[in-house]
Amino acid sequence: MELTKRFSSGGQDVLAVDRLSFAVVPGEAYGLLGANGAGKTTTLRMILGLLEPTSGYAEVDGFRTSESPDEVKSRIGMVSTSAGLYQWLTPRELLLFFADVYGLDDDTAQKSLDRFSQLFDLTPFIDRRCASLSTGQKQRVNLARSMIHDPPVLLLDEPTRGLDVVGSKVIFDYIAAAKKQGKSVIVSTHRLDEAERFCDRFGLLHRGRLMHEGTLPELQSATGCTSLTEMFLQSMPLCGQGEDAA
Amino acid sequence: MSDQFPPPPLPVKQSLRAEVRPMVRLWRLTRKELRETLRDRRTIITLVLMPLLVYPLLSVAFRQFFFSSSIKPTDLEWRIGGDSEQTLKEFSRHWAIGSQVIEGIDGPEQDPPKVSWDTKPMLEEAVKKGDIDLAVRSKVVPSAGMPGGVQVQYELYFQRDSLLSRSVANYAERRLWAFDQASYYDRLRNRSQNGLPHAVWKRRSLAGETGQVVSMATLVPLILILMTITGAVYPAIDLTAGERERGTLESLMAAPLPRLSMLMAKYFAVLTVALLTAGANLAGMSITVYSTGLGPMLFGDKALTPAAIIIVLSLLILFAAFFSALLLAVTSFARSFKEAQAYLIPFMLLAIAPGFLSVMPGIELSGVLAVVPLVNMVLLARDVLQGTINPLLAGAAVVSTALYGVAALALAARIFGSDAILYGSQGSWADLIRRPEELRDQPSLAGAALCAAVVFALQNVLSGLLALGSAAMPLETRLLLSAALGGILYLVVPLAIARLQFVSLARGFQLTPGQFLAYLGALCLGLSLWAFAHEIVLLTQHLTWLSVDLKKLGTGDFFEKIKHLSPLLLVGTTAIAPAVCEEWFFRGYLLGSLRGRLPGWAAIAATGILFGLFHVIVSGGVGGVRLLPSTLMGLVLGWVCWRTKSVFPGMVLHATHNGLLVLIGRFQDDLAKVGIGVEEQEHLPSWWLVAAAGGVAIGLVLVWLGTRKGLNRK
């Protein structure tokens, strides 16, 4: 609620996120849309507790990030484009390590590993060093890593970047399945066409401020535009001038 | 891709945050870090290949050096000095006879040395300065049955650091031995009844002052330490800046793990690699030294014993623990591998430069050098290898290094994973020194460790500067400056750090009023404890590792000079000021930071020992005798503060104790006139000690009575 983040850059005070408030209910996919520098990634990082908000707070499943960071982190699975893999570990070692970090017992961890290996088709390379994997394979391992503890909340930051059509489909299918399971999903993406397909509601961010929020019909009615791309271009005329802060 | 979609969900609540013991979690994190690090070929190259290559290569260089050095001596003129013409005449005669005997066995000498003979008034000094290569003193002792009825006893002085001097001594010794053999057989032939040798001698090695020779025994630990550093550098960068750059740090930070656990896991991984490197290097060096026979040449008479290797390994472990923490602190600042390298290059040069200074001859492990990082470990390792270790200075070196390590780790904990580092564009460096939003009741352990390290380092620098500048100053000025220095170190520095950490002044420094009975008890203790401090000083003089000439401490001179000073000035500068400042820091700040985090006895012992060590360091290492009484005082003061939860009764105790001692010194003559007095190096009369014991007992009981729980509740 009222999440705000200011930081200094080159001696200047930059407002990355400006009093941002939104809520996502279980079983809902929320699309956080915006140009580079709109504050999408910064928002996701504040929700997870990786960045401390200048003011305001984020709450997950009744736990505030600032007060119970570990409770919040254990309930979130974060897929980030900037997240890497441990080069010298195999996907199996890496996934079991993170299962352990999230407090899964050995038996549950093994079951979870088997399940996600099957789901993301990791089996052919599960015992190869991560350094030798292709971009798509790495992204799939990364997805499995962030979901290994089966969190009730998913934060996806550009989840399909670097993936081919087949790889992207796996993500969309998983998001759809996660919604059915009652998980809350927040997706930050540039790919508005894809967002339209699987998000229930949208928040259009521009320079840290929430310009529009609602379901697609609500947004269409509010803006008079038919597609998200149109709305995006209409509501953000200065797109491109505010360079990425996230 | 799988068609089995969606999979059955796991029971969410069940899989959330299973309780894991902190040590188990730390072990699992460390295991992952080590697995990642040790699989990296670059680590293995540093760890294994470097020692395999470096030491054999160095041994070749050393052997070449010694070989070329051993050829040279005979090309040079050998300068031999004697205490008299008669000594030189007799010595050269024995030398010549010995040479003839050896030539009889070995054949004619190929390259006989050119020797100049001269008498010198200050023989040992001449050897030390390198004016002569060998000094000879002789004594003629009557001995029945000897030729002429006398035995000639020589003392041969040489410089142990100088290859030439050692060569001349060895050459002379062999000739004297040969002369004795010849003389012995002559006497046997003459059926002499006396089988004693005609000439006997003793070798006396002297440390050189010429500054021409680099000590090889110092070079070896320096190389070991540098190699250990080399081993730690790569994993330190890779596990911090490298991870940040690859994006794996973010995944880790997103997990429900305490940031300190992550840092400690990385620290243990870096430390393990550093220790493996140190072990590999020590093994490589030991094998090389043994297999090439370089040991005696490098370490002189003291060979590389297993005990010395174990002690050096322990020092390397300590140093690695300190330097790994320091490296993590520096590399945690960096946002990329490249940036970390840019930080480390000047940092390493800065760190290593003093290490090279320590190789210079004439540099000893002294009071100040004992607390200079890296230098202290190099010099201590050298002393271990040479068998000339001073336990007191060794203790100071070990404790200071450990303290710096804890401070570096505290700094790393503050930096690691902060917004400014994790997301360079979204945080500023100012975030790192930003004050907490809530007022704290006590300093953090990290803050306390940092403060202790800062005070420890500043203590040496400032007291060194004071000592340099104070020689020409009047005593009054020196006392005032010393009190001011104490104020800066023990009062201002902790206060500044506490303010930075937003620590409550009253609670953080334990500035509560305290109980009346406790003040009374503290007064009794202050009036009585000095007697035991005096006795401990006298008793510990007999311990070899603490022994020191009291004159070096200058206590006699000091008491003589203060006889003309104002008692008010004396009490103000040597009793009240130190009592207030030292209690403020040691009990108020440090002990306060340990309250609730350590058991009472452990917190009191830790600060008491630190208090004792600080007093040794203040005296430049010669005040070893102060260690036990100061530590004892520290323990009593700690106990009083712990019981009273106030720093003020301790200040009363401390000021009374110091004031009484200095006033006894000030009015020594007047006291002697009325029959009260004792010599500085004499034990106190028994009844004084009994009275003092009574005073201590009453003091302890009063403090205890004043701090009973029931009383506190009232």
mmCIF file of N, CA and C in Angstrom, chain B residues 306-400:
data_model
loop_
_atom_site.group_PDB
_atom_site.id
_atom_site.type_symbol
_atom_site.label_atom_id
_atom_site.label_comp_id
_atom_site.label_asym_id
_atom_site.label_seq_id
_atom_site.Cartn_x
_atom_site.Cartn_y
_atom_site.Cartn_z
ATOM 1 N N PRO B 306 58.663 -29.891 13.426
ATOM 2 C CA PRO B 306 57.209 -30.086 13.296
ATOM 3 C C PRO B 306 56.430 -29.109 14.179
ATOM 4 N N ALA B 307 56.946 -28.841 15.386
ATOM 5 C CA ALA B 307 56.245 -27.907 16.289
ATOM 6 C C ALA B 307 56.165 -26.523 15.657
ATOM 7 N N ALA B 308 57.287 -26.094 15.044
ATOM 8 C CA ALA B 308 57.297 -24.773 14.399
ATOM 9 C C ALA B 308 56.299 -24.740 13.243
ATOM 10 N N ILE B 309 56.227 -25.840 12.494
ATOM 11 C CA ILE B 309 55.288 -25.906 11.358
ATOM 12 C C ILE B 309 53.856 -25.781 11.868
ATOM 13 N N ILE B 310 53.558 -26.469 12.977
ATOM 14 C CA ILE B 310 52.189 -26.427 13.524
ATOM 15 C C ILE B 310 51.849 -25.011 13.982
ATOM 16 N N ILE B 311 52.816 -24.350 14.666
ATOM 17 C CA ILE B 311 52.539 -22.985 15.144
ATOM 18 C C ILE B 311 52.355 -22.041 13.951
ATOM 19 N N VAL B 312 53.216 -22.180 12.953
ATOM 20 C CA VAL B 312 53.095 -21.308 11.770
ATOM 21 C C VAL B 312 51.752 -21.556 11.072
ATOM 22 N N LEU B 313 51.341 -22.829 11.030
ATOM 23 C CA LEU B 313 50.040 -23.143 10.419
ATOM 24 C C LEU B 313 48.917 -22.467 11.215
ATOM 25 N N SER B 314 49.042 -22.481 12.553
ATOM 26 C CA SER B 314 48.018 -21.822 13.393
ATOM 27 C C SER B 314 47.981 -20.327 13.096
ATOM 28 N N LEU B 315 49.157 -19.736 12.935
ATOM 29 C CA LEU B 315 49.202 -18.305 12.625
ATOM 30 C C LEU B 315 48.583 -18.029 11.262
ATOM 31 N N LEU B 316 48.850 -18.946 10.335
ATOM 32 C CA LEU B 316 48.261 -18.781 8.995
ATOM 33 C C LEU B 316 46.738 -18.881 9.061
ATOM 34 N N ILE B 317 46.246 -19.786 9.925
ATOM 35 C CA ILE B 317 44.789 -19.924 10.087
ATOM 36 C C ILE B 317 44.215 -18.613 10.612
ATOM 37 N N LEU B 318 44.877 -18.067 11.626
ATOM 38 C CA LEU B 318 44.399 -16.808 12.210
ATOM 39 C C LEU B 318 44.443 -15.695 11.168
ATOM 40 N N PHE B 319 45.546 -15.634 10.453
ATOM 41 C CA PHE B 319 45.680 -14.574 9.456
ATOM 42 C C PHE B 319 44.640 -14.750 8.351
ATOM 43 N N ALA B 320 44.458 -16.012 7.949
ATOM 44 C CA ALA B 320 43.468 -16.271 6.895
ATOM 45 C C ALA B 320 42.079 -15.868 7.373
ATOM 46 N N ALA B 321 41.782 -16.116 8.653
ATOM 47 C CA ALA B 321 40.471 -15.751 9.200
ATOM 48 C C ALA B 321 40.283 -14.234 9.143
ATOM 49 N N PHE B 322 41.331 -13.520 9.466
ATOM 50 C CA PHE B 322 41.269 -12.057 9.425
ATOM 51 C C PHE B 322 41.175 -11.551 7.985
ATOM 52 N N PHE B 323 42.040 -12.058 7.139
ATOM 53 C CA PHE B 323 42.124 -11.500 5.788
ATOM 54 C C PHE B 323 40.900 -11.901 4.951
ATOM 55 N N SER B 324 40.368 -13.088 5.209
ATOM 56 C CA SER B 324 39.159 -13.488 4.477
ATOM 57 C C SER B 324 38.023 -12.526 4.790
ATOM 58 N N ALA B 325 37.915 -12.156 6.075
ATOM 59 C CA ALA B 325 36.863 -11.209 6.474
ATOM 60 C C ALA B 325 37.087 -9.855 5.799
ATOM 61 N N LEU B 326 38.351 -9.458 5.758
ATOM 62 C CA LEU B 326 38.680 -8.168 5.149
ATOM 63 C C LEU B 326 38.370 -8.187 3.648
ATOM 64 N N LEU B 327 38.739 -9.284 3.003
ATOM 65 C CA LEU B 327 38.478 -9.400 1.560
ATOM 66 C C LEU B 327 36.978 -9.360 1.282
ATOM 67 N N LEU B 328 36.205 -10.064 2.109
ATOM 68 C CA LEU B 328 34.754 -10.068 1.912
ATOM 69 C C LEU B 328 34.180 -8.676 2.096
ATOM 70 N N ALA B 329 34.732 -7.943 3.078
ATOM 71 C CA ALA B 329 34.255 -6.573 3.310
ATOM 72 C C ALA B 329 34.520 -5.709 2.075
ATOM 73 N N VAL B 330 35.704 -5.876 1.497
ATOM 74 C CA VAL B 330 36.060 -5.060 0.324
ATOM 75 C C VAL B 330 35.265 -5.505 -0.902
ATOM 76 N N THR B 331 35.212 -6.815 -1.132
ATOM 77 C CA THR B 331 34.541 -7.281 -2.352
ATOM 78 C C THR B 331 33.020 -7.129 -2.251
ATOM 79 N N SER B 332 32.497 -7.089 -1.012
ATOM 80 C CA SER B 332 31.050 -6.877 -0.866
ATOM 81 C C SER B 332 30.644 -5.488 -1.338
ATOM 82 N N PHE B 333 31.616 -4.574 -1.371
ATOM 83 C CA PHE B 333 31.364 -3.229 -1.858
ATOM 84 C C PHE B 333 31.131 -3.216 -3.369
ATOM 85 N N ALA B 334 31.717 -4.217 -4.037
ATOM 86 C CA ALA B 334 31.737 -4.168 -5.500
ATOM 87 C C ALA B 334 30.458 -4.715 -6.101
ATOM 88 N N ARG B 335 30.068 -4.147 -7.219
ATOM 89 C CA ARG B 335 28.857 -4.589 -7.904
ATOM 90 C C ARG B 335 29.168 -5.518 -9.063
ATOM 91 N N SER B 336 30.444 -5.633 -9.395
ATOM 92 C CA SER B 336 30.820 -6.547 -10.471
ATOM 93 C C SER B 336 32.224 -7.075 -10.193
ATOM 94 N N PHE B 337 32.548 -8.156 -10.911
ATOM 95 C CA PHE B 337 33.864 -8.768 -10.773
ATOM 96 C C PHE B 337 34.970 -7.747 -11.057
ATOM 97 N N LYS B 338 34.736 -6.967 -12.104
ATOM 98 C CA LYS B 338 35.727 -5.990 -12.537
ATOM 99 C C LYS B 338 35.916 -4.918 -11.450
ATOM 100 N N GLU B 339 34.802 -4.494 -10.899
ATOM 101 C CA GLU B 339 34.868 -3.462 -9.865
ATOM 102 C C GLU B 339 35.602 -3.995 -8.637
ATOM 103 N N ALA B 340 35.348 -5.256 -8.311
ATOM 104 C CA ALA B 340 36.021 -5.868 -7.156
ATOM 105 C C ALA B 340 37.526 -5.919 -7.378
ATOM 106 N N GLN B 341 37.911 -6.270 -8.598
ATOM 107 C CA GLN B 341 39.351 -6.311 -8.907
ATOM 108 C C GLN B 341 39.961 -4.922 -8.791
ATOM 109 N N ALA B 342 39.214 -3.931 -9.257
ATOM 110 C CA ALA B 342 39.711 -2.547 -9.184
ATOM 111 C C ALA B 342 39.905 -2.122 -7.726
ATOM 112 N N TYR B 343 39.005 -2.548 -6.847
ATOM 113 C CA TYR B 343 39.158 -2.212 -5.428
ATOM 114 C C TYR B 343 40.340 -2.955 -4.809
ATOM 115 N N LEU B 344 40.472 -4.218 -5.239
ATOM 116 C CA LEU B 344 41.439 -5.077 -4.543
ATOM 117 C C LEU B 344 42.894 -4.752 -4.862
ATOM 118 N N ILE B 345 43.156 -4.276 -6.068
ATOM 119 C CA ILE B 345 44.563 -4.053 -6.435
ATOM 120 C C ILE B 345 45.221 -3.026 -5.512
ATOM 121 N N PRO B 346 44.670 -1.803 -5.372
ATOM 122 C CA PRO B 346 45.304 -0.877 -4.417
ATOM 123 C C PRO B 346 45.237 -1.374 -2.980
ATOM 124 N N PHE B 347 44.146 -2.057 -2.652
ATOM 125 C CA PHE B 347 44.003 -2.567 -1.291
ATOM 126 C C PHE B 347 45.095 -3.592 -0.974
ATOM 127 N N MET B 348 45.349 -4.466 -1.928
ATOM 128 C CA MET B 348 46.377 -5.504 -1.705
ATOM 129 C C MET B 348 47.748 -4.870 -1.585
ATOM 130 N N LEU B 349 47.998 -3.879 -2.441
ATOM 131 C CA LEU B 349 49.303 -3.210 -2.371
ATOM 132 C C LEU B 349 49.477 -2.545 -1.008
ATOM 133 N N LEU B 350 48.397 -1.914 -0.561
ATOM 134 C CA LEU B 350 48.417 -1.239 0.732
ATOM 135 C C LEU B 350 48.647 -2.239 1.860
ATOM 136 N N ALA B 351 48.045 -3.403 1.700
ATOM 137 C CA ALA B 351 48.151 -4.410 2.757
ATOM 138 C C ALA B 351 49.509 -5.098 2.750
ATOM 139 N N ILE B 352 50.060 -5.284 1.552
ATOM 140 C CA ILE B 352 51.281 -6.076 1.440
ATOM 141 C C ILE B 352 52.538 -5.250 1.717
ATOM 142 N N ALA B 353 52.465 -3.948 1.424
ATOM 143 C CA ALA B 353 53.659 -3.108 1.580
ATOM 144 C C ALA B 353 54.291 -3.219 2.979
ATOM 145 N N PRO B 354 53.506 -3.130 4.060
ATOM 146 C CA PRO B 354 54.123 -3.277 5.373
ATOM 147 C C PRO B 354 54.739 -4.665 5.562
ATOM 148 N N GLY B 355 54.153 -5.646 4.893
ATOM 149 C CA GLY B 355 54.694 -6.999 4.991
ATOM 150 C C GLY B 355 56.114 -7.060 4.461
ATOM 151 N N PHE B 356 56.359 -6.349 3.371
ATOM 152 C CA PHE B 356 57.721 -6.342 2.815
ATOM 153 C C PHE B 356 58.686 -5.590 3.731
ATOM 154 N N LEU B 357 58.171 -4.560 4.398
ATOM 155 C CA LEU B 357 59.024 -3.827 5.340
ATOM 156 C C LEU B 357 59.518 -4.756 6.444
ATOM 157 N N SER B 358 58.667 -5.689 6.821
ATOM 158 C CA SER B 358 59.030 -6.565 7.933
ATOM 159 C C SER B 358 60.190 -7.492 7.589
ATOM 160 N N VAL B 359 60.500 -7.611 6.316
ATOM 161 C CA VAL B 359 61.610 -8.478 5.915
ATOM 162 C C VAL B 359 62.956 -7.809 6.216
ATOM 163 N N MET B 360 62.937 -6.499 6.343
ATOM 164 C CA MET B 360 64.186 -5.781 6.549
ATOM 165 C C MET B 360 64.817 -6.187 7.870
ATOM 166 N N PRO B 361 66.147 -6.292 7.895
ATOM 167 C CA PRO B 361 66.811 -6.679 9.138
ATOM 168 C C PRO B 361 66.643 -5.602 10.204
ATOM 169 N N GLY B 362 66.721 -6.011 11.434
ATOM 170 C CA GLY B 362 66.622 -5.058 12.535
ATOM 171 C C GLY B 362 65.198 -4.762 12.945
ATOM 172 N N ILE B 363 64.191 -5.251 12.149
ATOM 173 C CA ILE B 363 62.790 -5.018 12.506
ATOM 174 C C ILE B 363 62.377 -6.113 13.494
ATOM 175 N N GLU B 364 61.969 -5.699 14.666
ATOM 176 C CA GLU B 364 61.585 -6.662 15.696
ATOM 177 C C GLU B 364 60.099 -6.540 15.986
ATOM 178 N N LEU B 365 59.529 -7.618 16.538
ATOM 179 C CA LEU B 365 58.126 -7.601 16.947
ATOM 180 C C LEU B 365 58.030 -6.780 18.230
ATOM 181 N N SER B 366 57.757 -5.504 18.077
ATOM 182 C CA SER B 366 57.724 -4.618 19.248
ATOM 183 C C SER B 366 56.269 -4.292 19.589
ATOM 184 N N GLY B 367 56.098 -3.383 20.542
ATOM 185 C CA GLY B 367 54.759 -3.032 20.998
ATOM 186 C C GLY B 367 53.848 -2.579 19.886
ATOM 187 N N VAL B 368 54.322 -1.638 19.068
ATOM 188 C CA VAL B 368 53.468 -1.098 18.009
ATOM 189 C C VAL B 368 53.340 -2.094 16.864
ATOM 190 N N LEU B 369 54.477 -2.661 16.440
ATOM 191 C CA LEU B 369 54.432 -3.595 15.303
ATOM 192 C C LEU B 369 53.611 -4.836 15.637
ATOM 193 N N ALA B 370 53.486 -5.140 16.934
ATOM 194 C CA ALA B 370 52.706 -6.318 17.331
ATOM 195 C C ALA B 370 51.236 -6.169 16.996
ATOM 196 N N VAL B 371 50.801 -4.938 16.746
ATOM 197 C CA VAL B 371 49.375 -4.753 16.428
ATOM 198 C C VAL B 371 49.161 -4.226 15.011
ATOM 199 N N VAL B 372 50.229 -4.162 14.210
ATOM 200 C CA VAL B 372 50.063 -3.745 12.809
ATOM 201 C C VAL B 372 49.695 -4.994 11.993
ATOM 202 N N PRO B 373 48.528 -4.980 11.344
ATOM 203 C CA PRO B 373 48.105 -6.179 10.616
ATOM 204 C C PRO B 373 49.147 -6.637 9.597
ATOM 205 N N LEU B 374 49.219 -7.903 9.381
ATOM 206 C CA LEU B 374 50.140 -8.569 8.459
ATOM 207 C C LEU B 374 51.574 -8.532 8.974
ATOM 208 N N VAL B 375 52.086 -7.324 9.309
ATOM 209 C CA VAL B 375 53.462 -7.228 9.818
ATOM 210 C C VAL B 375 53.584 -8.089 11.064
ATOM 211 N N ASN B 376 52.591 -8.002 11.962
ATOM 212 C CA ASN B 376 52.699 -8.748 13.210
ATOM 213 C C ASN B 376 52.738 -10.257 12.961
ATOM 214 N N MET B 377 51.964 -10.712 12.000
ATOM 215 C CA MET B 377 51.955 -12.150 11.727
ATOM 216 C C MET B 377 53.266 -12.608 11.069
ATOM 217 N N VAL B 378 53.789 -11.769 10.161
ATOM 218 C CA VAL B 378 55.059 -12.125 9.493
ATOM 219 C C VAL B 378 56.172 -12.193 10.531
ATOM 220 N N LEU B 379 56.248 -11.165 11.389
ATOM 221 C CA LEU B 379 57.325 -11.128 12.374
ATOM 222 C C LEU B 379 57.169 -12.250 13.409
ATOM 223 N N LEU B 380 55.928 -12.516 13.777
ATOM 224 C CA LEU B 380 55.696 -13.579 14.757
ATOM 225 C C LEU B 380 56.073 -14.939 14.166
ATOM 226 N N ALA B 381 55.686 -15.158 12.916
ATOM 227 C CA ALA B 381 56.040 -16.420 12.257
ATOM 228 C C ALA B 381 57.558 -16.536 12.141
ATOM 229 N N ARG B 382 58.221 -15.424 11.841
ATOM 230 C CA ARG B 382 59.684 -15.457 11.770
ATOM 231 C C ARG B 382 60.267 -15.854 13.123
ATOM 232 N N ASP B 383 59.751 -15.235 14.197
ATOM 233 C CA ASP B 383 60.257 -15.548 15.527
ATOM 234 C C ASP B 383 60.023 -17.010 15.884
ATOM 235 N N VAL B 384 58.880 -17.535 15.439
ATOM 236 C CA VAL B 384 58.599 -18.953 15.704
ATOM 237 C C VAL B 384 59.625 -19.826 14.998
ATOM 238 N N LEU B 385 59.879 -19.486 13.755
ATOM 239 C CA LEU B 385 60.831 -20.285 12.975
ATOM 240 C C LEU B 385 62.242 -20.175 13.541
ATOM 241 N N GLN B 386 62.546 -19.023 14.129
ATOM 242 C CA GLN B 386 63.883 -18.838 14.704
ATOM 243 C C GLN B 386 63.938 -19.232 16.179
ATOM 244 N N GLY B 387 62.790 -19.603 16.729
ATOM 245 C CA GLY B 387 62.757 -20.034 18.124
ATOM 246 C C GLY B 387 62.962 -18.911 19.118
ATOM 247 N N THR B 388 62.602 -17.682 18.746
ATOM 248 C CA THR B 388 62.813 -16.544 19.654
ATOM 249 C C THR B 388 61.485 -15.857 19.957
ATOM 250 N N ILE B 389 60.486 -16.636 20.292
ATOM 251 C CA ILE B 389 59.138 -16.095 20.453
ATOM 252 C C ILE B 389 58.968 -15.438 21.829
ATOM 253 N N ASN B 390 58.296 -14.276 21.835
ATOM 254 C CA ASN B 390 57.951 -13.599 23.084
ATOM 255 C C ASN B 390 56.440 -13.772 23.280
ATOM 256 N N PRO B 391 56.037 -14.599 24.254
ATOM 257 C CA PRO B 391 54.609 -14.936 24.380
ATOM 258 C C PRO B 391 53.706 -13.719 24.548
ATOM 259 N N LEU B 392 54.211 -12.716 25.246
ATOM 260 C CA LEU B 392 53.378 -11.537 25.507
ATOM 261 C C LEU B 392 53.059 -10.786 24.212
ATOM 262 N N LEU B 393 54.127 -10.550 23.429
ATOM 263 C CA LEU B 393 53.931 -9.840 22.161
ATOM 264 C C LEU B 393 53.160 -10.723 21.187
ATOM 265 N N ALA B 394 53.433 -12.027 21.288
ATOM 266 C CA ALA B 394 52.690 -12.954 20.432
ATOM 267 C C ALA B 394 51.201 -12.855 20.754
ATOM 268 N N GLY B 395 50.885 -12.774 22.042
ATOM 269 C CA GLY B 395 49.488 -12.640 22.467
ATOM 270 C C GLY B 395 48.869 -11.377 21.916
ATOM 271 N N ALA B 396 49.621 -10.265 21.992
ATOM 272 C CA ALA B 396 49.110 -8.993 21.479
ATOM 273 C C ALA B 396 48.848 -9.101 19.980
ATOM 274 N N ALA B 397 49.782 -9.761 19.268
ATOM 275 C CA ALA B 397 49.626 -9.907 17.812
ATOM 276 C C ALA B 397 48.393 -10.751 17.492
ATOM 277 N N VAL B 398 48.228 -11.829 18.242
ATOM 278 C CA VAL B 398 47.106 -12.743 17.984
ATOM 279 C C VAL B 398 45.774 -12.052 18.299
ATOM 280 N N VAL B 399 45.715 -11.413 19.475
ATOM 281 C CA VAL B 399 44.443 -10.774 19.874
ATOM 282 C C VAL B 399 44.090 -9.635 18.924
ATOM 283 N N SER B 400 45.087 -8.821 18.554
ATOM 284 C CA SER B 400 44.780 -7.690 17.674
ATOM 285 C C SER B 400 44.296 -8.201 16.318
#
